[in-house]
């Protein structure tokens, strides 16, 4: 081994290269390509020896380095000496670009980052019919929702769906029936016997509809913090 | 009076979504006792009353909380209606089905979601996110739904073909954290 | 100076969970014009700076928002138990590339970072820090990514043009953290 390094985890080949350049104390614009390539390959061997999975990205860089190394070894031709680009040029360019961006990333984290250094008002205002289970929608939410819908179609391993589909209308009738018998009911009790998510959703939508249309009143008990339901006559 | 302690307590009230009790605040500030905290809360409360701003600190059943003055309620209510257009999960699911499967009829949406969607369709129509495209030549001539231009605007999409496919999302792999 | 207007605007900022732009505020207050609103916002901002409370009004994401001062962060973080997961170095680098090079496709990000970024993109999308802008008219119609308003909000940026400029890197040694 010609160099020693503590085994660090590098995010990618560019990180490893930068590290090697740093410990060799060489300039990025004048990389001793033979040395760096050898050390790079040694490092990959070390990773393999330690049974660390070497990602394909590292191998691509290895072959690039070896290619540059072989090009550098070619005898220079007098006539096109001026014209030919330094074979290291390509790698210097990406390293420089990468360093710039790492630098910018450092600068970004040095700002007053929301939720880390500074905080905004933490209010959650409840309102109207869409009180519960509300999310601010982004395109990602949209896709996520779609995936969930598709998954719902195929009975999952964890969730058991009964054959019937739940109708909000039926659930509304059911809630009214229960409230006529019991006068009032804890919200949690309404859902306690339900196993399927779709039944819960249907029940919930039914409840919202009943509240909205003024058939059911939702309130919080004085003593307990549980939400109670009662029928409005 | 320990002014810095007062500001600390104020910052906690500022950032909390729930009312804070003196006990909760004490537990966050080692070395401070309940009497001190209560005194500070009282002072803060008085300060905001004198400052005559649009909000003050109120003592509600469960603790202390910043509250806007009732007279600004209409403006705030208005804002919450307009700026934060939030959709329920159910509405979002329905909208997604329409976006990906359009043109689509209600029965098909209900088959996919497993629940009735009449109310949601009405709401989405009202919000201008979906529209009636036509009627299907089937018994009962069911209404066909599609998304609107506003839908594209809200989701920041150039056109419908910019909607990523499910496959593309899967291909992104697992969102690793760390 | 219309003090009541100032208090209305303040109450809106205080109640909103998102930064509000002068335009959004104007739209909520019929009869007021943008110049007036901007003047009021500026005054409010200055007022809070002079008052030296635990929070003030900051200009972020093209809007105005109440924010706590950084020095109170340990107390608030303690209270909120700072569940906000921090971004990994890899995620931050990817986000930076998107911020500086947007609109950008995945292949280009991977070329710049030298590693695969699928999982990270998905996580950033989920966190709402980046968004899908459209598709590039290239074979396979690759998805184009860009940053969101939330990105500006989180990183305390007024707009994209206030991103610090990329430094010219001449040699390694200084600045590089490892």
Coordinates of C-alpha atoms in Angstrom, one line a residue, chain B residues 30-156:
Chain B
X30 CA -34.4 23.8 33.3
X31 CA -33.7 25.8 36.4
X32 CA -36.8 28.0 36.2
X33 CA -39.6 27.6 38.6
X34 CA -43.3 27.8 38.0
X35 CA -43.8 31.1 39.9
X36 CA -41.2 32.8 37.6
X37 CA -42.8 31.4 34.5
X38 CA -46.3 32.5 35.6
X39 CA -45.1 35.9 36.3
X40 CA -43.5 36.2 32.9
X41 CA -46.6 35.0 31.2
X42 CA -48.7 37.5 33.0
X43 CA -46.3 40.3 32.0
X44 CA -46.3 39.2 28.4
X45 CA -50.0 39.1 28.4
X46 CA -50.2 42.7 29.8
X47 CA -47.6 43.9 27.4
X48 CA -49.5 42.7 24.3
X49 CA -52.7 44.3 25.7
X50 CA -50.9 47.6 26.0
X51 CA -49.2 47.4 22.6
X52 CA -52.6 47.2 20.8
X53 CA -51.5 45.1 18.0
X54 CA -53.7 42.8 15.9
X55 CA -53.2 39.9 18.2
X56 CA -52.6 39.2 21.9
X57 CA -51.9 36.5 24.3
X58 CA -55.0 34.8 25.7
X59 CA -55.4 32.6 28.6
X60 CA -57.5 29.7 27.4
X61 CA -58.5 26.7 29.4
X62 CA -55.4 24.8 28.6
X63 CA -52.8 27.5 28.8
X64 CA -51.6 30.6 27.0
X65 CA -51.8 31.2 23.3
X66 CA -51.4 33.9 20.7
X67 CA -54.8 34.8 19.3
X68 CA -55.8 37.4 16.7
X69 CA -58.4 39.9 17.8
X70 CA -61.9 39.0 16.8
X71 CA -62.3 42.2 14.7
X72 CA -59.8 40.9 12.2
X73 CA -61.5 37.6 11.8
X74 CA -63.3 38.4 8.6
X75 CA -60.0 39.2 6.8
X76 CA -58.3 36.1 8.2
X77 CA -61.3 33.9 7.3
X78 CA -61.2 35.3 3.8
X79 CA -57.5 34.6 3.5
X80 CA -57.8 31.0 4.7
X81 CA -60.5 30.4 2.1
X82 CA -58.5 31.8 -0.8
X83 CA -54.8 31.3 -0.3
X84 CA -54.7 27.9 1.2
X85 CA -56.7 25.8 -1.1
X86 CA -56.5 22.5 0.7
X87 CA -58.1 19.4 -0.6
X88 CA -59.2 16.5 1.6
X89 CA -57.5 13.2 1.0
X90 CA -60.7 11.8 -0.5
X91 CA -61.0 14.8 -2.9
X92 CA -57.3 14.4 -3.9
X93 CA -57.8 10.8 -4.7
X94 CA -60.8 11.5 -6.8
X95 CA -59.0 14.3 -8.6
X96 CA -56.1 12.0 -9.3
X97 CA -58.2 9.3 -10.8
X98 CA -59.8 11.9 -13.1
X99 CA -56.5 13.3 -14.1
X100 CA -55.0 10.0 -15.0
X101 CA -58.0 8.2 -16.4
X102 CA -59.9 11.0 -18.2
X103 CA -62.3 11.1 -19.9
X104 CA -64.0 9.1 -17.1
X105 CA -67.5 8.6 -15.8
X106 CA -68.6 8.7 -12.2
X107 CA -69.3 5.0 -12.0
X108 CA -65.8 4.2 -13.0
X109 CA -64.4 6.6 -10.4
X110 CA -66.5 5.0 -7.8
X111 CA -65.4 1.6 -8.8
X112 CA -61.8 2.6 -8.4
X113 CA -62.2 4.4 -5.1
X114 CA -64.8 2.0 -3.6
X115 CA -66.9 4.8 -2.3
X116 CA -69.5 7.2 -3.5
X117 CA -68.0 10.4 -5.0
X118 CA -71.0 12.6 -5.8
X119 CA -70.3 15.3 -3.2
X120 CA -66.6 15.4 -4.1
X121 CA -67.3 15.8 -7.8
X122 CA -69.6 18.7 -7.1
X123 CA -66.9 20.3 -4.9
X124 CA -64.2 19.8 -7.6
X125 CA -66.5 21.2 -10.2
X126 CA -67.2 24.2 -8.0
X127 CA -63.5 24.7 -7.4
X128 CA -63.0 24.6 -11.2
X129 CA -60.5 21.7 -11.0
X130 CA -62.7 19.4 -13.1
X131 CA -65.2 20.0 -15.8
X132 CA -67.9 18.1 -17.7
X133 CA -66.6 17.0 -21.0
X134 CA -69.7 15.4 -22.4
X135 CA -72.0 12.4 -22.0
X136 CA -71.3 8.8 -22.7
X137 CA -73.6 6.9 -25.1
X138 CA -74.6 4.4 -22.5
X139 CA -77.9 3.8 -20.7
X140 CA -78.6 6.9 -18.6
X141 CA -76.1 8.9 -20.7
X142 CA -73.7 9.3 -17.8
X143 CA -71.6 12.5 -17.5
X144 CA -68.0 12.4 -18.6
X145 CA -65.5 14.3 -16.5
X146 CA -62.1 15.7 -17.3
X147 CA -59.6 18.1 -15.7
X148 CA -59.4 21.8 -16.4
X149 CA -56.8 24.4 -17.2
X150 CA -57.0 25.5 -13.6
X151 CA -56.0 22.0 -12.6
X152 CA -52.8 22.4 -14.6
X153 CA -52.2 25.8 -13.0
X154 CA -52.8 24.6 -9.5
X155 CA -50.4 21.6 -9.9
X156 CA -47.9 23.6 -11.8

